[in-house]
PDB file of C-alpha atoms in Angstrom:
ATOM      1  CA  UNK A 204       0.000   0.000   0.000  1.00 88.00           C
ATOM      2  CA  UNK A 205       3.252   2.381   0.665  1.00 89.00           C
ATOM      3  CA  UNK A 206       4.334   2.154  -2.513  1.00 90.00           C
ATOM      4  CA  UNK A 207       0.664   2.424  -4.312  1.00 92.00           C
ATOM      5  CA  UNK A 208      -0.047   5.428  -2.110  1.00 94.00           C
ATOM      6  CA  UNK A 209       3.772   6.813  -3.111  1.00 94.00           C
ATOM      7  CA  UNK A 210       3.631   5.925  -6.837  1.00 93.00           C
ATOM      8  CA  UNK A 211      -0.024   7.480  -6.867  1.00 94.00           C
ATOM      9  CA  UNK A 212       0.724  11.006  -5.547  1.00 93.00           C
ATOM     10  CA  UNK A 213       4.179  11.023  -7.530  1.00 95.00           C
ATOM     11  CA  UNK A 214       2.324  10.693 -10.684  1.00 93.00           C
ATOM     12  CA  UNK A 215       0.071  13.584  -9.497  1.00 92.00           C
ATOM     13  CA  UNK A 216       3.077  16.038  -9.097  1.00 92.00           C
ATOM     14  CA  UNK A 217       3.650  16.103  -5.942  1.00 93.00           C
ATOM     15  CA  UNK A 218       6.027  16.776  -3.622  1.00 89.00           C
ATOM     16  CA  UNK A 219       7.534  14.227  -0.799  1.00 90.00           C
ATOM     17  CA  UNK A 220       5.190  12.198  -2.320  1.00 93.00           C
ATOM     18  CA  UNK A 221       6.436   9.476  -0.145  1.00 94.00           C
ATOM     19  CA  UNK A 222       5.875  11.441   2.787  1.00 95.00           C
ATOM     20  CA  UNK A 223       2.617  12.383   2.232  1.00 94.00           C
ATOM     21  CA  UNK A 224       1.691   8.323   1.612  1.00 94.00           C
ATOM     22  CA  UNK A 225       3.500   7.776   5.007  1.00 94.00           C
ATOM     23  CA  UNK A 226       1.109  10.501   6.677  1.00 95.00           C
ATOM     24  CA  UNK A 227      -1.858   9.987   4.804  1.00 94.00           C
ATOM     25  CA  UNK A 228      -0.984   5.845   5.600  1.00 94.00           C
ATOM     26  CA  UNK A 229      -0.711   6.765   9.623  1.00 92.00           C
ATOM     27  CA  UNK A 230      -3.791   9.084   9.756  1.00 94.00           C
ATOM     28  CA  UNK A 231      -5.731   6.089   8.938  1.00 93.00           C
ATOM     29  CA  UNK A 232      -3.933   3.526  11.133  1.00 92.00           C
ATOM     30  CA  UNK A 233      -3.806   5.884  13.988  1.00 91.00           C
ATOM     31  CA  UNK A 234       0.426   5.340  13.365  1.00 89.00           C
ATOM     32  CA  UNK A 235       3.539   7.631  13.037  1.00 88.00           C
ATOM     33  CA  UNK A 236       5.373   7.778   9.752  1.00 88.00           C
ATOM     34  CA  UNK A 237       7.857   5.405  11.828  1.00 89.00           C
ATOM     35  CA  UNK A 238       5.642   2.875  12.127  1.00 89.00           C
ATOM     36  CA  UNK A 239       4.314   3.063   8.945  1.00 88.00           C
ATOM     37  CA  UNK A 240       7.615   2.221   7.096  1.00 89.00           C
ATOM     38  CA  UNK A 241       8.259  -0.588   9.343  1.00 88.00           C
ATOM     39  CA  UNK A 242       4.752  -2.012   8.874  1.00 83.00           C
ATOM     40  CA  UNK A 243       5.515  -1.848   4.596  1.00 81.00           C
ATOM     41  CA  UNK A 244       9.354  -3.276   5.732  1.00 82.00           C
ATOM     42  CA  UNK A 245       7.762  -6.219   7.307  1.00 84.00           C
ATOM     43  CA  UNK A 246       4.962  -6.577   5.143  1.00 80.00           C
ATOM     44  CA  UNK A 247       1.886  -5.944   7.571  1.00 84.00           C
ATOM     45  CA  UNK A 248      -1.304  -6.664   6.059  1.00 83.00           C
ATOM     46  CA  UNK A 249      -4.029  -4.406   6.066  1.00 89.00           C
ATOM     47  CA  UNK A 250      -7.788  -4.929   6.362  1.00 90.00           C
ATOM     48  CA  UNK A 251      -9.813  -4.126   3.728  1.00 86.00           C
ATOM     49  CA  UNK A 252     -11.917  -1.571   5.316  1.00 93.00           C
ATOM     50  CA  UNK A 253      -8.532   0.264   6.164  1.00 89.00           C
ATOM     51  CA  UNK A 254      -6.871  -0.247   2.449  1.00 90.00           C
ATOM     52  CA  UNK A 255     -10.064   1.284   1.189  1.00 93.00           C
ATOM     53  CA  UNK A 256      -9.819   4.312   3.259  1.00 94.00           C
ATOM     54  CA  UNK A 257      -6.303   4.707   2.550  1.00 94.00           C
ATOM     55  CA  UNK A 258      -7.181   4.643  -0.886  1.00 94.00           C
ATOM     56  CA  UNK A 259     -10.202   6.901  -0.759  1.00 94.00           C
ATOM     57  CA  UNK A 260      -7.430   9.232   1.070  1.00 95.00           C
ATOM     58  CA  UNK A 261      -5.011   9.238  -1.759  1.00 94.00           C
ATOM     59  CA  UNK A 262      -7.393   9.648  -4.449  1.00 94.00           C
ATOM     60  CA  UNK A 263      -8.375  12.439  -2.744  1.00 95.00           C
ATOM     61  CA  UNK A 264      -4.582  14.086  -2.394  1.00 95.00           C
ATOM     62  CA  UNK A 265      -4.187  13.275  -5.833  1.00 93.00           C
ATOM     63  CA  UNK A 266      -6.513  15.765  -7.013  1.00 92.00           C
ATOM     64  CA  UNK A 267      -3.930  18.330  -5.061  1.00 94.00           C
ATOM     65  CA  UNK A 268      -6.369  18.512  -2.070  1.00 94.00           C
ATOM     66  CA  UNK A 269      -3.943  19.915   0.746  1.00 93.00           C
ATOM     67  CA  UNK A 270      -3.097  16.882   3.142  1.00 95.00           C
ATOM     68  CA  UNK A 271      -3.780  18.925   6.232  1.00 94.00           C
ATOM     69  CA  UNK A 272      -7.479  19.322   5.110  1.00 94.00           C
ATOM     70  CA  UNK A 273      -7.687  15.633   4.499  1.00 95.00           C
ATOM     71  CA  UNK A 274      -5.878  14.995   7.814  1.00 95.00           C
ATOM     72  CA  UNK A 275      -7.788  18.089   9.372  1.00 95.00           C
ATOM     73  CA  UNK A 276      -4.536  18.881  11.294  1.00 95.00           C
ATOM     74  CA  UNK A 277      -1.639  21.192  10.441  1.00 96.00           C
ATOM     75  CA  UNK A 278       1.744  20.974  12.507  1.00 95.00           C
ATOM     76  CA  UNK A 279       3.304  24.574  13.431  1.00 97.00           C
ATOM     77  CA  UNK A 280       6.614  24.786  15.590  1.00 96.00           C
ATOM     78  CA  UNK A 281       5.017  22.490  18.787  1.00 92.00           C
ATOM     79  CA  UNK A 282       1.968  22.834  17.938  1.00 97.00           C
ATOM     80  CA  UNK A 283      -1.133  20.657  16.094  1.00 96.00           C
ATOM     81  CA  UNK A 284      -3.430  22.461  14.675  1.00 98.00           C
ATOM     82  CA  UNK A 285      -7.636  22.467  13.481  1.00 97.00           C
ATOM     83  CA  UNK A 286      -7.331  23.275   9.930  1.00 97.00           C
ATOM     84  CA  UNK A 287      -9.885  22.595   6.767  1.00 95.00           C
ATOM     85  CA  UNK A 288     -12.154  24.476   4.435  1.00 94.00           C
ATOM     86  CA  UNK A 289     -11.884  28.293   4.997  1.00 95.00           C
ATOM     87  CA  UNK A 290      -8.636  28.826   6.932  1.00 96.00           C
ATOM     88  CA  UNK A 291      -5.724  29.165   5.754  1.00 95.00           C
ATOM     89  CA  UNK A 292      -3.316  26.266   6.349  1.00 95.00           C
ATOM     90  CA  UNK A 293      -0.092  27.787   8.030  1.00 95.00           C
ATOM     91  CA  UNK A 294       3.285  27.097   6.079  1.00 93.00           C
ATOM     92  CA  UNK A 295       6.235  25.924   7.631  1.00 93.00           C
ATOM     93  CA  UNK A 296       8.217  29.013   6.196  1.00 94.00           C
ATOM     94  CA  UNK A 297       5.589  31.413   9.157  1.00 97.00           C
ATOM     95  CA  UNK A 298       7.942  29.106  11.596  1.00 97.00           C
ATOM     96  CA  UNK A 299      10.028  31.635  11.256  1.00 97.00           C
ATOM     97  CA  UNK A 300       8.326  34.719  10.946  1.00 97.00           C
ATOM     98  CA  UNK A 301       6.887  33.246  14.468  1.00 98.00           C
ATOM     99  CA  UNK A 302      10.411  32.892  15.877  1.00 98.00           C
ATOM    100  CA  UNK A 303      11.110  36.458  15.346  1.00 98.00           C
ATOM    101  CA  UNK A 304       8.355  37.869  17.318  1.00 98.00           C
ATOM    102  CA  UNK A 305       8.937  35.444  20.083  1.00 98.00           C
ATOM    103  CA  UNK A 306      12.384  36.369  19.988  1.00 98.00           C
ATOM    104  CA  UNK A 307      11.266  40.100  20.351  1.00 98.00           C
ATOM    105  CA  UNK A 308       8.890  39.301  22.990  1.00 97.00           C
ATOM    106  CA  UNK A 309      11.222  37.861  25.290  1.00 97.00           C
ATOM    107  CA  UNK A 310      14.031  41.153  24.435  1.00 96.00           C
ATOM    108  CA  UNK A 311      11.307  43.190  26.118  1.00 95.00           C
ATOM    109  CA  UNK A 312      12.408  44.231  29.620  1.00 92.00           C
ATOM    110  CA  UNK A 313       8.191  44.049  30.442  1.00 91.00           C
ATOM    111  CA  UNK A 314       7.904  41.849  33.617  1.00 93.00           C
ATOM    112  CA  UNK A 315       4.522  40.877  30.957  1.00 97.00           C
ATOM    113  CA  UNK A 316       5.134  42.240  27.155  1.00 98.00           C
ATOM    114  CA  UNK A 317       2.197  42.572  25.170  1.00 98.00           C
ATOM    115  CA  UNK A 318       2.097  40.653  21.794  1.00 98.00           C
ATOM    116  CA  UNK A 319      -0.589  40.809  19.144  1.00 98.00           C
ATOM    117  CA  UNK A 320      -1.401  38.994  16.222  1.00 98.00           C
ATOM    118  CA  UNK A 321      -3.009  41.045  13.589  1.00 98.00           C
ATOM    119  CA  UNK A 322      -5.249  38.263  11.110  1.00 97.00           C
ATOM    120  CA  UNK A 323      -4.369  35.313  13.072  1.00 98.00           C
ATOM    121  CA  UNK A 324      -5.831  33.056  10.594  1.00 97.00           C
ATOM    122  CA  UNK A 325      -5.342  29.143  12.228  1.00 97.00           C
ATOM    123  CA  UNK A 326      -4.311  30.962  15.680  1.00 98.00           C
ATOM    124  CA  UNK A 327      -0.692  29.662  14.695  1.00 98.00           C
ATOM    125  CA  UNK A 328       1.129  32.637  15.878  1.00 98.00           C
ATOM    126  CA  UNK A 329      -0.637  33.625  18.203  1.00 98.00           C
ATOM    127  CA  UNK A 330      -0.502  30.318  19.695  1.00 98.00           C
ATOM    128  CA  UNK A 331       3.047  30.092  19.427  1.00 98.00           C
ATOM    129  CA  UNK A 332       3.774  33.483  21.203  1.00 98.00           C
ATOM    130  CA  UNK A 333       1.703  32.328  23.699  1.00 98.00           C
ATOM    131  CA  UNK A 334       2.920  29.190  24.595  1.00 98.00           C
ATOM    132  CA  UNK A 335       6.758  29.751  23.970  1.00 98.00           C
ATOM    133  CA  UNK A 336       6.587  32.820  25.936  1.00 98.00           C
ATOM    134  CA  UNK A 337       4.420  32.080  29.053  1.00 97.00           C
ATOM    135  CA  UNK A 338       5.452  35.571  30.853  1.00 97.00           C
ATOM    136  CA  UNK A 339       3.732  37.394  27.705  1.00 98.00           C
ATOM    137  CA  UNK A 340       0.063  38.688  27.283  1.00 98.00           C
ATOM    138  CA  UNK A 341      -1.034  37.430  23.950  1.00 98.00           C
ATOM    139  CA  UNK A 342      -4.308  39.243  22.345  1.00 98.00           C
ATOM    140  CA  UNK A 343      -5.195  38.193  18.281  1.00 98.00           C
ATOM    141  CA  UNK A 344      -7.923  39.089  16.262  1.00 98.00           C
ATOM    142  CA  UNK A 345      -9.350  37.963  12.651  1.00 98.00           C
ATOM    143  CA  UNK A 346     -12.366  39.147  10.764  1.00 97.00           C
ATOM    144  CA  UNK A 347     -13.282  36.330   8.389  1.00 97.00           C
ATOM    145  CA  UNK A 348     -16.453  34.521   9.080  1.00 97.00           C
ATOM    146  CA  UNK A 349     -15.573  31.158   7.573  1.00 96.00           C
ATOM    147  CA  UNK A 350     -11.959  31.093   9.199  1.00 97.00           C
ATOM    148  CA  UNK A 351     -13.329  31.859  12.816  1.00 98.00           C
ATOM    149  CA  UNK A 352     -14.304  28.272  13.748  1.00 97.00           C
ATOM    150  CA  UNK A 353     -11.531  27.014  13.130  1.00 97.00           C
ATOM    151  CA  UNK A 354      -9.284  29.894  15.211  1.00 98.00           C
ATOM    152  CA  UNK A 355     -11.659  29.688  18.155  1.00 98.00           C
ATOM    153  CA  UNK A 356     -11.568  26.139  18.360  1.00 98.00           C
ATOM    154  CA  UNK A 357      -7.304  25.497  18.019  1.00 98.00           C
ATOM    155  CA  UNK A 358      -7.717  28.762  21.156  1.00 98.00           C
ATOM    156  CA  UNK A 359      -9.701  26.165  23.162  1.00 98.00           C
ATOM    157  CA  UNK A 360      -8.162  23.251  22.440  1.00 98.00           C
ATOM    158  CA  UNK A 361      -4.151  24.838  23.424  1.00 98.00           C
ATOM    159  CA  UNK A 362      -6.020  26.299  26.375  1.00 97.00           C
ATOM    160  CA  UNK A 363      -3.544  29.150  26.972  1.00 98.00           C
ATOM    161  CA  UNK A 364      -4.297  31.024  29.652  1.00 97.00           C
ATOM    162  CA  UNK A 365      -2.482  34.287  28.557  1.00 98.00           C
ATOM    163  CA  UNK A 366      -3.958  34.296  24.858  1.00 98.00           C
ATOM    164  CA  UNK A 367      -7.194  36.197  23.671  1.00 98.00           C
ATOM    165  CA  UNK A 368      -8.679  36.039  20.581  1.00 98.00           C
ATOM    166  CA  UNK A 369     -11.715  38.366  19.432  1.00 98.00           C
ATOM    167  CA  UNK A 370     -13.461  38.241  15.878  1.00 98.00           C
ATOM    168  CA  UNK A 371     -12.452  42.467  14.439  1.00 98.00           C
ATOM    169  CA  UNK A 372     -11.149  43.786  11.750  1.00 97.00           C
ATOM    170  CA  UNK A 373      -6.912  44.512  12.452  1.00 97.00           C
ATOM    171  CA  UNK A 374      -7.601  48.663  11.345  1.00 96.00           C
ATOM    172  CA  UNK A 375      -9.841  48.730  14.693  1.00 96.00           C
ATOM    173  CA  UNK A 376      -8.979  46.460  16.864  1.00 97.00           C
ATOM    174  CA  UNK A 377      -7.652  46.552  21.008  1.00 98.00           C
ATOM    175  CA  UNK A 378      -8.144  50.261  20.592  1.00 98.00           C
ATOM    176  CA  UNK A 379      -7.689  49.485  24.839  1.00 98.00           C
ATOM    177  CA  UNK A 380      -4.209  48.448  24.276  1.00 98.00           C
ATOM    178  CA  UNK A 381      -3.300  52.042  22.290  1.00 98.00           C
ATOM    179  CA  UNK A 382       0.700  52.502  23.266  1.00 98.00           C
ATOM    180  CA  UNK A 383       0.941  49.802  25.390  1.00 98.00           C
ATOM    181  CA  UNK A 384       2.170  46.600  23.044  1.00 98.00           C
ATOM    182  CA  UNK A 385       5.600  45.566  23.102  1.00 98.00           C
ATOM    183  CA  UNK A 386       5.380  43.026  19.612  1.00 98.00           C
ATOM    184  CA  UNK A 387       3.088  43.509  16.854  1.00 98.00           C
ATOM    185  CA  UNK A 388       3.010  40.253  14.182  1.00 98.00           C
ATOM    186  CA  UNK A 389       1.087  40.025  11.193  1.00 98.00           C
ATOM    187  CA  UNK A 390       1.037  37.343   8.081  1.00 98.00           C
ATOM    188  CA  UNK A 391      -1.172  39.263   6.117  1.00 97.00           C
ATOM    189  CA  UNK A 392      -2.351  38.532   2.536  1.00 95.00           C
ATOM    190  CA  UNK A 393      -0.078  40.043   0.691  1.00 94.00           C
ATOM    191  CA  UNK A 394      -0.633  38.214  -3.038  1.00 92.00           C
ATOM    192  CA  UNK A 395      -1.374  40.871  -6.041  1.00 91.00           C
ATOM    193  CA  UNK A 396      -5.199  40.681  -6.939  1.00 90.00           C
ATOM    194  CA  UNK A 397      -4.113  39.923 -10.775  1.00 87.00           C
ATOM    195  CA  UNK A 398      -1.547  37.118  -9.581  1.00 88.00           C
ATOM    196  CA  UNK A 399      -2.114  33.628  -9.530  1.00 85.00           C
ATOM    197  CA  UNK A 400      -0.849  31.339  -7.112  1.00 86.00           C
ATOM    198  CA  UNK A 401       1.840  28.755  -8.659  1.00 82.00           C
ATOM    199  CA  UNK A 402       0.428  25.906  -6.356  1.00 87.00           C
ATOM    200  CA  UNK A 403      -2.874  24.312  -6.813  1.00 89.00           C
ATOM    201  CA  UNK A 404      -3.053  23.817  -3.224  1.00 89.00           C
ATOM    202  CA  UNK A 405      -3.134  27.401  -2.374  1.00 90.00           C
ATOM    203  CA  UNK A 406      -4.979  28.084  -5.718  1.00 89.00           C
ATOM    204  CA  UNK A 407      -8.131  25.862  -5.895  1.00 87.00           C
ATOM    205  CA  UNK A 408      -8.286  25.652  -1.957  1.00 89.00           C
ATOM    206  CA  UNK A 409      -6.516  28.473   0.328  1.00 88.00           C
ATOM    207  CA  UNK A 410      -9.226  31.146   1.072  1.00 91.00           C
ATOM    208  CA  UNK A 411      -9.215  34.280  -1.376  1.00 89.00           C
ATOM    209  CA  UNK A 412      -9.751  36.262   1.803  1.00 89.00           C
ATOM    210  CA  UNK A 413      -5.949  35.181   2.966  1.00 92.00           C
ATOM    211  CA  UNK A 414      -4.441  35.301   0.006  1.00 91.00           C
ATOM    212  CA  UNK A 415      -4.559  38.427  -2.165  1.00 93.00           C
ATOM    213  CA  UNK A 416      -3.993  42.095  -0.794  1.00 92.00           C
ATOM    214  CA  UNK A 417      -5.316  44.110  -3.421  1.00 92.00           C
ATOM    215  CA  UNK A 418      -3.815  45.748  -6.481  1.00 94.00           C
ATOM    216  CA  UNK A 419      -0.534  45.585  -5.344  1.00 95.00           C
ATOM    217  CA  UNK A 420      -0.749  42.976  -2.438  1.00 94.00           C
ATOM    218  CA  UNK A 421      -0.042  45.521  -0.439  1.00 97.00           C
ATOM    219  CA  UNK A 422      -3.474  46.894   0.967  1.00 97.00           C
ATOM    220  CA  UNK A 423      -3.296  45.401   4.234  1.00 97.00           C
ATOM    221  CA  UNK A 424      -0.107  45.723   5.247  1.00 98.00           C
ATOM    222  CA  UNK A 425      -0.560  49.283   5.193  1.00 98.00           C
ATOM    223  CA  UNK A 426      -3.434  48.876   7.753  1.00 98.00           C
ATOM    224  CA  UNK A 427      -1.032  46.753   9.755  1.00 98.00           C
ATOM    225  CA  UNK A 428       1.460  49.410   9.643  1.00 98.00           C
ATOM    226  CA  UNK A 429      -1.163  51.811  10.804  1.00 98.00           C
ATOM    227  CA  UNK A 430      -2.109  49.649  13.368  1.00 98.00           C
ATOM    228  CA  UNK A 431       1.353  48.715  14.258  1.00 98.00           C
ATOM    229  CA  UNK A 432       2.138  52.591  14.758  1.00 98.00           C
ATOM    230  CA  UNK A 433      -1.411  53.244  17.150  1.00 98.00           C
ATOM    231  CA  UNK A 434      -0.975  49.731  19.480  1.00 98.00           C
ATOM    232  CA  UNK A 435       2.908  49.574  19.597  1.00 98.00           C
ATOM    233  CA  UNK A 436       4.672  51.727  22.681  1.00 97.00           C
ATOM    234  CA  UNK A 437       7.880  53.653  21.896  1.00 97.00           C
ATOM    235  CA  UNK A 438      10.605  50.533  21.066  1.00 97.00           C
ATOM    236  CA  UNK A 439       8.121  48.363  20.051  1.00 98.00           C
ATOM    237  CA  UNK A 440       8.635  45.732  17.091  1.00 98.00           C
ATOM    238  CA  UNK A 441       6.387  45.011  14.293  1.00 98.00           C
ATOM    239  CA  UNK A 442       7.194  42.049  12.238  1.00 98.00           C
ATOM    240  CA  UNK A 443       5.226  41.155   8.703  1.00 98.00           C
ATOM    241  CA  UNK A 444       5.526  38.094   6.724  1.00 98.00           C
ATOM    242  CA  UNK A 445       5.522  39.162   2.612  1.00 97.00           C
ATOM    243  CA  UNK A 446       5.981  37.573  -0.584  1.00 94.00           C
ATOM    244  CA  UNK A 447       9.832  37.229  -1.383  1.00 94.00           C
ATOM    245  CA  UNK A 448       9.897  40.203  -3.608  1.00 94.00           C
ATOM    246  CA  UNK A 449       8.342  42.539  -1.989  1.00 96.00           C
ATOM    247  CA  UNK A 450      10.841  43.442   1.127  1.00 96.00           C
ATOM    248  CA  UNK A 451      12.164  46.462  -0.493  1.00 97.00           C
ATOM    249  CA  UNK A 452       8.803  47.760  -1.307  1.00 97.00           C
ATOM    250  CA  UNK A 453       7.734  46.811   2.429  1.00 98.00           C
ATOM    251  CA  UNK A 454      10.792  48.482   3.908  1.00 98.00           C
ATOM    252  CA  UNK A 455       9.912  51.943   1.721  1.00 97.00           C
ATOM    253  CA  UNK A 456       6.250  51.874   2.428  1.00 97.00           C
ATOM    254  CA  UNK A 457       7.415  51.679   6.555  1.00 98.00           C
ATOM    255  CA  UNK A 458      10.017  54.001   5.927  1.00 98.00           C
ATOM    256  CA  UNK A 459       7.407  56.418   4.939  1.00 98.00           C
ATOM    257  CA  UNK A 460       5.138  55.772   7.602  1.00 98.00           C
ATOM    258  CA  UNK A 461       8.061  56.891   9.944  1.00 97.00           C
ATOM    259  CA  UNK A 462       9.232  53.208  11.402  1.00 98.00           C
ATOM    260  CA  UNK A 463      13.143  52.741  11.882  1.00 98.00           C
ATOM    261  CA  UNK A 464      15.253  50.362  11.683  1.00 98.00           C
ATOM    262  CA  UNK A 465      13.407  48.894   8.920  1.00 98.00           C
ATOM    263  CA  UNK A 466      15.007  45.282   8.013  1.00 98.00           C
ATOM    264  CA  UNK A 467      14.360  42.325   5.872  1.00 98.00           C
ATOM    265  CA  UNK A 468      14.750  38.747   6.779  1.00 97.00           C
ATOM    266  CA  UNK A 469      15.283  35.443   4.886  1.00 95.00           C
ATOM    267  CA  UNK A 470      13.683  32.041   5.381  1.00 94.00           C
ATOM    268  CA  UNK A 471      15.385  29.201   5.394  1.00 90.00           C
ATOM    269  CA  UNK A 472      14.819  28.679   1.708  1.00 91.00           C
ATOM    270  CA  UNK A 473      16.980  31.839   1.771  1.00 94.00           C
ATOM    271  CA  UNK A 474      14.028  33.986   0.398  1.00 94.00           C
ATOM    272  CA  UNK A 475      13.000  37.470   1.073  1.00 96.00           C
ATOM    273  CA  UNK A 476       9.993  36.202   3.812  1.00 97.00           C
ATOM    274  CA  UNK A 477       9.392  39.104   6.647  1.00 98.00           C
ATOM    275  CA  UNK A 478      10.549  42.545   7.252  1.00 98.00           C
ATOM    276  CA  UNK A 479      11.076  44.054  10.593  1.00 98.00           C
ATOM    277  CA  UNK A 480      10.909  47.331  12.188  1.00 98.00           C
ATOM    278  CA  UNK A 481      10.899  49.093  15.473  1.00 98.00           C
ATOM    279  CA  UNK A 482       8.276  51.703  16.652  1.00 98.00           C
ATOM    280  CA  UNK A 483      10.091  55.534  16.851  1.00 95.00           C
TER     281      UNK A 483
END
């Protein structure tokens, strides 16, 4: 079945094909991608019912269906996350982006630093801020309708005590927190409306809403550097992921807005992925 499943999704274009058939394998047999290969080294039979699910499974991956909405779970950093229809699955490249505000957060000399998360999406950095830096007050907000289950119920399920999540628009949200934040984060969609994504993945089944940012992409990272400028306190950071050729732009756009220290950061693909700047 580990090579059908393998063989299958390579002839679809994808991937780690074989590590997709190892996960898509274990979600049905309740088994890591450990176990998996040593069940195909050793020649474990399945049942039927359970081949036929597997299959069912593949068939559906092969139609470029994102594995984390057949799996309904999306890993981020240490964390498992409630993902499917409407949300947008978070990428392993926002790892980083995350790592940079929680390395901000815990710079701040605040006996509890603020952090917020403007469009949190999944919850993913929130979440992470939150959990990684236990000492830190952790508000996020996000406006879309369909993507709101799905936030509300990874918040529940991670149980942290110091996050908050409300259902706002970023341009108007914790006007209580005005001055006060120490980290502002935002992965906002930043995609030009005219572009179209290179993956069908993010094409035929990422949310439009998360995705594209207007003419330019750039429509609501200008609100997040508006909001960035009202919630941060003097010395505050605001970090925003981008697309890897739009830094420069990014950096002049904050420049303008009268940010400092305006810098761009690579992921480990060694792509343009988040710019950085500190609150005058």
């Amino acid at each position: 079945m580990r090579a059908f499943a393998t063989a299958a999704l390579t002839g679809a274009g994808i991937e780690g094909a074989e590590i997709d058939a190892d996960l898509l394998i274990g979600h049905v047999l309740g088994q890591s991608r450990g176990q998996v290969q040593a069940g195909a080294f050793m020649g474990t039979a399945l049942s039927d019912t359970d081949a036929a699910a597997i299959v069912a499974l593949v068939q559906r991956r092969e139609k470029r269906e994102p594995l984390q909405h057949i799996t309904g779970r999306a890993p981020f950093r240490g964390l498992e996350l409630n993902v499917g229809p409407g949300v947008f699955v978070p990428r392993p490249e926002t790892e980083g982006v995350a790592q940079l505000a929680i390395d901000a957060l815990r710079s701040m000399a605040d006996p509890e630093p603020i952090g917020v998360d403007l469009g949190t999406g999944s919850g993913a950095i929130a979440l992470a801020l939150a959990t990684e830096v236990p000492h830190a007050r952790v508000y996020a907000c996000e406006n879309s309708a369909d993507a709101f289950p799905w936030t509300s119920r990874n918040f529940t399920e991670v149980a942290a005590e110091n996050a908050t999540l409300v259902f706002a628009d970023l341009a108007g949200a914790f006007t209580e927190l005005n001055g006060t934040v120490a980290v502002v984060v935002s992965n906002p969609p930043y995609i030009p409306a005219d572009a179209i994504p290179r993956d069908p993945e993010v094409r035929l089944f990422d949310p439009a809403h998360a995705l594209f940012g207007g003419p330019d992409g750039l429509d609501i990272v200008r609100l997040v550097s508006q909001t960035g400028l009202r919630l941060l306190r003097p010395g505050g950071a605001l970090i925003i992921e981008h697309g890897e050729l739009q830094g420069a732009e990014i950096r002049a756009l904050l420049d303008a807005d009268g940010w400092r220290a305006t810098a761009t950061h690579r992921d480990l693909t060694t792509r343009d992925r988040s710019t950085t700047a500190l609150r005058p």
